[in-house]
Amino acid sequence: MSTQSEAKLENDLIAQLTAASFEPVKIENAAALKANLKVQLERANKITLTEREFENVLISLEKGNIFDKSKRLKGKVDVVHDDGIISYLTLLSTDASKNIFQVTNQVTVHGKYENRYDVTILVNGLPLVQIELKRRGIEMAEAFNQIKRYDKHTFGAEGALFNYIQLFVISNGVNTKYFSNNRELSFKQTFHWTDVDNNKINVLHQFADAFLNKEHLTKMLSRYIVQNETGKFLMVLRPYQFYAVEAIVEQVKTSDKHGYIWHTTGSGKTLTSFKTAQILSRLDNVDRVVFVVDRKDLDYQTAKEFDAFLKGSVDSTGDTKSLLNQFLGSRPVPKQSANASENSANDGEVLPQVAEYSPIYSSNVNRINKLTITTIQKLNNLITKPRFKGQVEHLRQERVVFIFDECHRSQFGETHQNIVEFFEKAQLFGFTGTPIFADNATAKKVEGKGVQKRTTKDLFGERLHNYVIIDAIRDDNVLPFAIEYYGKLKHKQTGLDADVSSIDIAEFFSSPKRIKQVCEHIIGIHGHKTKRKFNAMLCVASVPDLITYYDTFKALKAEGKHKLNIATIFSYGVNEAEEFEGEADAKGLAEANAKVHSRDKLDSYIGDYNEQFGTSYSTQDTDSFYNYYKDLSNRTKNGEVDILLVVNMFLTGFDAPSLNTIYVDKNLKYHGLVQAFSRTNRLNGTVKSHGNVMCYRNLKPQADEAFALFSNKQPIEYIEVSNLEALTEDFAKALEALKAIAPDVQSVDDLPDEDMQAGFIKQFRILMRLKNQLETFSDFDIEELGISEQEFVDYASKYGDLARELKGNPTDKESILADIDFELELLQRDNVNVGYIRHLLQTMLEESCDDAKDKKRQVIANLLATEPTLYSKRSLIEGFIEKSLQGLVQGAEFDEYIEEQKQLKMRKIAEEEKLDPLKLDQIVFDIEQGLNVESLKSDDIAKLTTEKMTFRTRRTILPRITERLKSFAATFIEGFH
């Protein structure tokens, strides 16, 4: 039976498009293309053009490069008629019903060489989609290379109308991809289309149904081709980006509900959010779109990236006054009345400042100016500080759409409530790579509502679309991780007798001796890990630790131990408390002294940077420090900095494709861990195959937990809150237990020993937690629970003083530095492969409750469904899970189970294909030892058979046996050894 030819594939596609109301048209050459263009432009615009007028149109159309033509496509072309009247031609309508779709094939164009194109889709006569096909069995890369050749030789010839192509499609029938008309693209930047649940649509006729229908094609061409103004090239949204934007736009058009998008870190949220903001700003029923980020450093980066997509679309605001200027400038401000009282707001406060901030734009609203980028801090100032708030009172009823970047960082304080209360018609949408779910939610105090745990869903409502980390790795949109864990404690001969509770853990991790060992280890492996092509980041637990690290690297460099360029940045002043959270107290440092010391140190480190790069930055003023941040960011991205030392800064929102390694010496978990690790997995050519994560603390349990959580597409998004009656009952029992220990406040002083004192502390802590939960109920009254507010506060005072007394001074902690050695031994290396699955299986089967098992099982199912290297093993591993849960095998028998199934499969292949079992055993052994099945020749396969074959049967039998061997190797051998 013959295979499907390229011609049949082409004819079937044309027939399919014709059935979908594409008009078939025969266009043999460039002259016919131009003649058809005249007819279709006249039809679409309901106009008649003379030959002379059309020649002028062609002259206009020929101007510029691919980028210019794409911009022209979304505008209008003016026509000067013979009688002097000017009219305008629409080249592409956003309404599919107003466009004329045609399909043709084998158009011949003469340029440097003659080329014939497979299938071309014309919209209003212009070739906007080019489809190149290869017969089944031929790699799509050949079609991609063919398009690159056409672009070089003929797309710009004979009027250059083929430079209007916006999208290319390549297919061999069973695999299909699309990409934008960007000459700099590599084959890696071609995309599969998917359904809304991220399932690939590969088969050509299914792709044509989903992607090449008129409605969808119009959206892609008119909305989702992005012109990158900085690079002057075209980009096209990937399917998950498309679905996210569509979901938000639909939500804004049809409701006033909020929502959030979960797209994993590194998957291109900036492009998605930009396109969302751009489309929303064009809606007539939206007054303003505000893109909100969390910190000034992200404000700069996001503004820069937005500006890359559309220059001038965003003016990053330097302060709240500038933000006010933008808010007042993009829309007309109500005129001041002669009677000042008529212009009062906020309890009669007059607004004399309005004149100072007169509109900076004309009263005709420029759509670009409907888009503002700012930080959440400045936005909060605008709507809470009286001197600003009074001037924007008239905007309360505007329909403002807020888009929050990395919404989990910025939206868990009272600012969220301030925004919702001020902008009464606001809609809020959040983008995050690592949402807050029930499992990773932390309790935070909410003004007027006590201490609460809140998820991303609590704040933003329903998740509108998700694209998780395993989806991104599967699609080659981000790289996988290779995680190595280093560090082993070894007791010296003297032994270790100290009570565990009294050990100074912070002293151990921060000891200069240990840090020097880590520095020397990093120096030793850095060249290998970065391949001397990439650079790295080192994140540490605190500013004091960072100072020790930097000084150690500097000393080792002075000794000639390395030539690496080391640089650093960390917060100081207002933000320094975040850097010192926990660690400063543990080390017994006075916070004020630490601040002064750290800022002085940072200035000296910036001095080193200035000497290295000929710059002149410092912390003496905000602008200089901000400029240092920007310069350091750029030099890190350019590879001029070998290792960047950080505590918290740069661990989120920093995309550097040149960075492939992160050294980790701090405790991380959940979203913080995934965000930090994800600094390493941005794509950067074929040389960068994965992100290296080198852990100098035992983060494996936290890493497993984090990747399990953020690979699960069915996470728990709600937090169960006990009802008032149940909490009241628990509070009464806890109070009774407390009174049994200390009947009144003064009796706390009479507790006889540390055990009783510790019991009081533990019990009062339970009581505080229950009170915090009860305070979320409006009808809560502590007086009705058997204790007055004053008595509770008095107990709290005793609790605080006693807890401090028992905890003792951190310097009293027992040092273990003299009793242990710290050895930098590789403990484990994790890749997402069969070994990783084996580990998850073991932990799943060790779980004691069914809910926990089901949760782990879902994570494994997600990995099997989305990790390409595990596709072939899916049924095998799922079979093991079923047998394990039925008690037929135990977790420790995984390898035995795999071997048993392998032998069964070998016997089955031998019987069905009539192969010699011993020879099959030998070739399987050779494959296990590294023999590539692809390298086997027909004669090698023929030696396995026990039956004679004719020349005719040989042509069908040997390829079939080869394919079965490939499948066998993929299932039972690859990834296991």
JSON list of N, CA and C in Angstrom, two decimals, residues 12-48:
[
{"chain": "A", "resi": 12, "resn": "ASP", "atom": "N", "xyz": [-6.22, 17.59, -0.67]},
{"chain": "A", "resi": 12, "resn": "ASP", "atom": "CA", "xyz": [-7.19, 17.36, 0.42]},
{"chain": "A", "resi": 12, "resn": "ASP", "atom": "C", "xyz": [-7.39, 18.63, 1.25]},
{"chain": "A", "resi": 13, "resn": "LEU", "atom": "N", "xyz": [-6.29, 19.35, 1.50]},
{"chain": "A", "resi": 13, "resn": "LEU", "atom": "CA", "xyz": [-6.39, 20.58, 2.28]},
{"chain": "A", "resi": 13, "resn": "LEU", "atom": "C", "xyz": [-7.21, 21.63, 1.53]},
{"chain": "A", "resi": 14, "resn": "ILE", "atom": "N", "xyz": [-6.95, 21.77, 0.24]},
{"chain": "A", "resi": 14, "resn": "ILE", "atom": "CA", "xyz": [-7.70, 22.75, -0.56]},
{"chain": "A", "resi": 14, "resn": "ILE", "atom": "C", "xyz": [-9.18, 22.39, -0.58]},
{"chain": "A", "resi": 15, "resn": "ALA", "atom": "N", "xyz": [-9.47, 21.11, -0.71]},
{"chain": "A", "resi": 15, "resn": "ALA", "atom": "CA", "xyz": [-10.87, 20.67, -0.69]},
{"chain": "A", "resi": 15, "resn": "ALA", "atom": "C", "xyz": [-11.53, 20.98, 0.65]},
{"chain": "A", "resi": 16, "resn": "GLN", "atom": "N", "xyz": [-10.79, 20.79, 1.72]},
{"chain": "A", "resi": 16, "resn": "GLN", "atom": "CA", "xyz": [-11.32, 21.06, 3.06]},
{"chain": "A", "resi": 16, "resn": "GLN", "atom": "C", "xyz": [-11.61, 22.56, 3.23]},
{"chain": "A", "resi": 17, "resn": "LEU", "atom": "N", "xyz": [-10.69, 23.40, 2.78]},
{"chain": "A", "resi": 17, "resn": "LEU", "atom": "CA", "xyz": [-10.89, 24.84, 2.90]},
{"chain": "A", "resi": 17, "resn": "LEU", "atom": "C", "xyz": [-12.02, 25.32, 1.99]},
{"chain": "A", "resi": 18, "resn": "THR", "atom": "N", "xyz": [-12.11, 24.73, 0.82]},
{"chain": "A", "resi": 18, "resn": "THR", "atom": "CA", "xyz": [-13.19, 25.10, -0.10]},
{"chain": "A", "resi": 18, "resn": "THR", "atom": "C", "xyz": [-14.54, 24.75, 0.52]},
{"chain": "A", "resi": 19, "resn": "ALA", "atom": "N", "xyz": [-14.61, 23.60, 1.17]},
{"chain": "A", "resi": 19, "resn": "ALA", "atom": "CA", "xyz": [-15.85, 23.20, 1.85]},
{"chain": "A", "resi": 19, "resn": "ALA", "atom": "C", "xyz": [-16.19, 24.15, 2.99]},
{"chain": "A", "resi": 20, "resn": "ALA", "atom": "N", "xyz": [-15.18, 24.85, 3.50]},
{"chain": "A", "resi": 20, "resn": "ALA", "atom": "CA", "xyz": [-15.40, 25.81, 4.59]},
{"chain": "A", "resi": 20, "resn": "ALA", "atom": "C", "xyz": [-15.61, 27.23, 4.05]},
{"chain": "A", "resi": 21, "resn": "SER", "atom": "N", "xyz": [-15.98, 27.33, 2.77]},
{"chain": "A", "resi": 21, "resn": "SER", "atom": "CA", "xyz": [-16.36, 28.59, 2.11]},
{"chain": "A", "resi": 21, "resn": "SER", "atom": "C", "xyz": [-15.18, 29.47, 1.73]},
{"chain": "A", "resi": 22, "resn": "PHE", "atom": "N", "xyz": [-13.97, 28.91, 1.65]},
{"chain": "A", "resi": 22, "resn": "PHE", "atom": "CA", "xyz": [-12.86, 29.62, 1.03]},
{"chain": "A", "resi": 22, "resn": "PHE", "atom": "C", "xyz": [-13.06, 29.51, -0.49]},
{"chain": "A", "resi": 23, "resn": "GLU", "atom": "N", "xyz": [-12.91, 30.62, -1.18]},
{"chain": "A", "resi": 23, "resn": "GLU", "atom": "CA", "xyz": [-13.10, 30.59, -2.63]},
{"chain": "A", "resi": 23, "resn": "GLU", "atom": "C", "xyz": [-11.84, 30.04, -3.30]},
{"chain": "A", "resi": 24, "resn": "PRO", "atom": "N", "xyz": [-11.96, 28.95, -4.07]},
{"chain": "A", "resi": 24, "resn": "PRO", "atom": "CA", "xyz": [-10.78, 28.47, -4.79]},
{"chain": "A", "resi": 24, "resn": "PRO", "atom": "C", "xyz": [-10.48, 29.40, -5.97]},
{"chain": "A", "resi": 25, "resn": "VAL", "atom": "N", "xyz": [-9.21, 29.69, -6.17]},
{"chain": "A", "resi": 25, "resn": "VAL", "atom": "CA", "xyz": [-8.84, 30.57, -7.27]},
{"chain": "A", "resi": 25, "resn": "VAL", "atom": "C", "xyz": [-7.53, 30.07, -7.87]},
{"chain": "A", "resi": 26, "resn": "LYS", "atom": "N", "xyz": [-7.44, 30.14, -9.17]},
{"chain": "A", "resi": 26, "resn": "LYS", "atom": "CA", "xyz": [-6.22, 29.71, -9.86]},
{"chain": "A", "resi": 26, "resn": "LYS", "atom": "C", "xyz": [-5.34, 30.91, -10.11]},
{"chain": "A", "resi": 27, "resn": "ILE", "atom": "N", "xyz": [-4.19, 30.95, -9.46]},
{"chain": "A", "resi": 27, "resn": "ILE", "atom": "CA", "xyz": [-3.24, 32.04, -9.64]},
{"chain": "A", "resi": 27, "resn": "ILE", "atom": "C", "xyz": [-1.90, 31.41, -9.97]},
{"chain": "A", "resi": 28, "resn": "GLU", "atom": "N", "xyz": [-1.44, 31.64, -11.18]},
{"chain": "A", "resi": 28, "resn": "GLU", "atom": "CA", "xyz": [-0.23, 30.96, -11.63]},
{"chain": "A", "resi": 28, "resn": "GLU", "atom": "C", "xyz": [1.04, 31.76, -11.38]},
{"chain": "A", "resi": 29, "resn": "ASN", "atom": "N", "xyz": [0.92, 33.10, -11.34]},
{"chain": "A", "resi": 29, "resn": "ASN", "atom": "CA", "xyz": [2.14, 33.91, -11.24]},
{"chain": "A", "resi": 29, "resn": "ASN", "atom": "C", "xyz": [1.83, 35.26, -10.58]},
{"chain": "A", "resi": 30, "resn": "ALA", "atom": "N", "xyz": [2.86, 36.10, -10.49]},
{"chain": "A", "resi": 30, "resn": "ALA", "atom": "CA", "xyz": [2.73, 37.39, -9.81]},
{"chain": "A", "resi": 30, "resn": "ALA", "atom": "C", "xyz": [1.74, 38.31, -10.53]},
{"chain": "A", "resi": 31, "resn": "ALA", "atom": "N", "xyz": [1.70, 38.25, -11.85]},
{"chain": "A", "resi": 31, "resn": "ALA", "atom": "CA", "xyz": [0.76, 39.11, -12.60]},
{"chain": "A", "resi": 31, "resn": "ALA", "atom": "C", "xyz": [-0.68, 38.74, -12.26]},
{"chain": "A", "resi": 32, "resn": "ALA", "atom": "N", "xyz": [-0.96, 37.44, -12.21]},
{"chain": "A", "resi": 32, "resn": "ALA", "atom": "CA", "xyz": [-2.31, 37.00, -11.86]},
{"chain": "A", "resi": 32, "resn": "ALA", "atom": "C", "xyz": [-2.65, 37.37, -10.42]},
{"chain": "A", "resi": 33, "resn": "LEU", "atom": "N", "xyz": [-1.64, 37.32, -9.55]},
{"chain": "A", "resi": 33, "resn": "LEU", "atom": "CA", "xyz": [-1.85, 37.69, -8.14]},
{"chain": "A", "resi": 33, "resn": "LEU", "atom": "C", "xyz": [-2.28, 39.15, -8.04]},
{"chain": "A", "resi": 34, "resn": "LYS", "atom": "N", "xyz": [-1.61, 40.03, -8.80]},
{"chain": "A", "resi": 34, "resn": "LYS", "atom": "CA", "xyz": [-1.95, 41.46, -8.76]},
{"chain": "A", "resi": 34, "resn": "LYS", "atom": "C", "xyz": [-3.34, 41.70, -9.36]},
{"chain": "A", "resi": 35, "resn": "ALA", "atom": "N", "xyz": [-3.65, 41.01, -10.44]},
{"chain": "A", "resi": 35, "resn": "ALA", "atom": "CA", "xyz": [-4.98, 41.18, -11.05]},
{"chain": "A", "resi": 35, "resn": "ALA", "atom": "C", "xyz": [-6.07, 40.74, -10.08]},
{"chain": "A", "resi": 36, "resn": "ASN", "atom": "N", "xyz": [-5.86, 39.65, -9.40]},
{"chain": "A", "resi": 36, "resn": "ASN", "atom": "CA", "xyz": [-6.84, 39.17, -8.42]},
{"chain": "A", "resi": 36, "resn": "ASN", "atom": "C", "xyz": [-6.95, 40.13, -7.23]},
{"chain": "A", "resi": 37, "resn": "LEU", "atom": "N", "xyz": [-5.80, 40.71, -6.83]},
{"chain": "A", "resi": 37, "resn": "LEU", "atom": "CA", "xyz": [-5.81, 41.65, -5.72]},
{"chain": "A", "resi": 37, "resn": "LEU", "atom": "C", "xyz": [-6.72, 42.84, -6.02]},
{"chain": "A", "resi": 38, "resn": "LYS", "atom": "N", "xyz": [-6.65, 43.36, -7.23]},
{"chain": "A", "resi": 38, "resn": "LYS", "atom": "CA", "xyz": [-7.49, 44.51, -7.61]},
{"chain": "A", "resi": 38, "resn": "LYS", "atom": "C", "xyz": [-8.97, 44.16, -7.44]},
{"chain": "A", "resi": 39, "resn": "VAL", "atom": "N", "xyz": [-9.35, 43.00, -7.93]},
{"chain": "A", "resi": 39, "resn": "VAL", "atom": "CA", "xyz": [-10.76, 42.59, -7.87]},
{"chain": "A", "resi": 39, "resn": "VAL", "atom": "C", "xyz": [-11.22, 42.44, -6.42]},
{"chain": "A", "resi": 40, "resn": "GLN", "atom": "N", "xyz": [-10.40, 41.79, -5.59]},
{"chain": "A", "resi": 40, "resn": "GLN", "atom": "CA", "xyz": [-10.81, 41.51, -4.21]},
{"chain": "A", "resi": 40, "resn": "GLN", "atom": "C", "xyz": [-10.83, 42.78, -3.35]},
{"chain": "A", "resi": 41, "resn": "LEU", "atom": "N", "xyz": [-9.85, 43.68, -3.56]},
{"chain": "A", "resi": 41, "resn": "LEU", "atom": "CA", "xyz": [-9.89, 44.95, -2.82]},
{"chain": "A", "resi": 41, "resn": "LEU", "atom": "C", "xyz": [-11.13, 45.76, -3.19]},
{"chain": "A", "resi": 42, "resn": "GLU", "atom": "N", "xyz": [-11.50, 45.71, -4.45]},
{"chain": "A", "resi": 42, "resn": "GLU", "atom": "CA", "xyz": [-12.71, 46.42, -4.87]},
{"chain": "A", "resi": 42, "resn": "GLU", "atom": "C", "xyz": [-13.94, 45.80, -4.22]},
{"chain": "A", "resi": 43, "resn": "ARG", "atom": "N", "xyz": [-13.99, 44.47, -4.17]},
{"chain": "A", "resi": 43, "resn": "ARG", "atom": "CA", "xyz": [-15.13, 43.79, -3.54]},
{"chain": "A", "resi": 43, "resn": "ARG", "atom": "C", "xyz": [-15.21, 44.11, -2.05]},
{"chain": "A", "resi": 44, "resn": "ALA", "atom": "N", "xyz": [-14.08, 44.00, -1.36]},
{"chain": "A", "resi": 44, "resn": "ALA", "atom": "CA", "xyz": [-14.07, 44.19, 0.08]},
{"chain": "A", "resi": 44, "resn": "ALA", "atom": "C", "xyz": [-14.39, 45.62, 0.48]},
{"chain": "A", "resi": 45, "resn": "ASN", "atom": "N", "xyz": [-13.97, 46.58, -0.35]},
{"chain": "A", "resi": 45, "resn": "ASN", "atom": "CA", "xyz": [-14.16, 47.99, -0.01]},
{"chain": "A", "resi": 45, "resn": "ASN", "atom": "C", "xyz": [-15.33, 48.63, -0.76]},
{"chain": "A", "resi": 46, "resn": "LYS", "atom": "N", "xyz": [-16.00, 47.81, -1.59]},
{"chain": "A", "resi": 46, "resn": "LYS", "atom": "CA", "xyz": [-17.15, 48.31, -2.36]},
{"chain": "A", "resi": 46, "resn": "LYS", "atom": "C", "xyz": [-16.76, 49.59, -3.11]},
{"chain": "A", "resi": 47, "resn": "ILE", "atom": "N", "xyz": [-15.75, 49.43, -3.95]},
{"chain": "A", "resi": 47, "resn": "ILE", "atom": "CA", "xyz": [-15.19, 50.55, -4.67]},
{"chain": "A", "resi": 47, "resn": "ILE", "atom": "C", "xyz": [-14.71, 50.06, -6.03]},
{"chain": "A", "resi": 48, "resn": "THR", "atom": "N", "xyz": [-14.59, 50.95, -6.97]},
{"chain": "A", "resi": 48, "resn": "THR", "atom": "CA", "xyz": [-14.02, 50.61, -8.28]},
{"chain": "A", "resi": 48, "resn": "THR", "atom": "C", "xyz": [-12.77, 51.44, -8.51]}
]
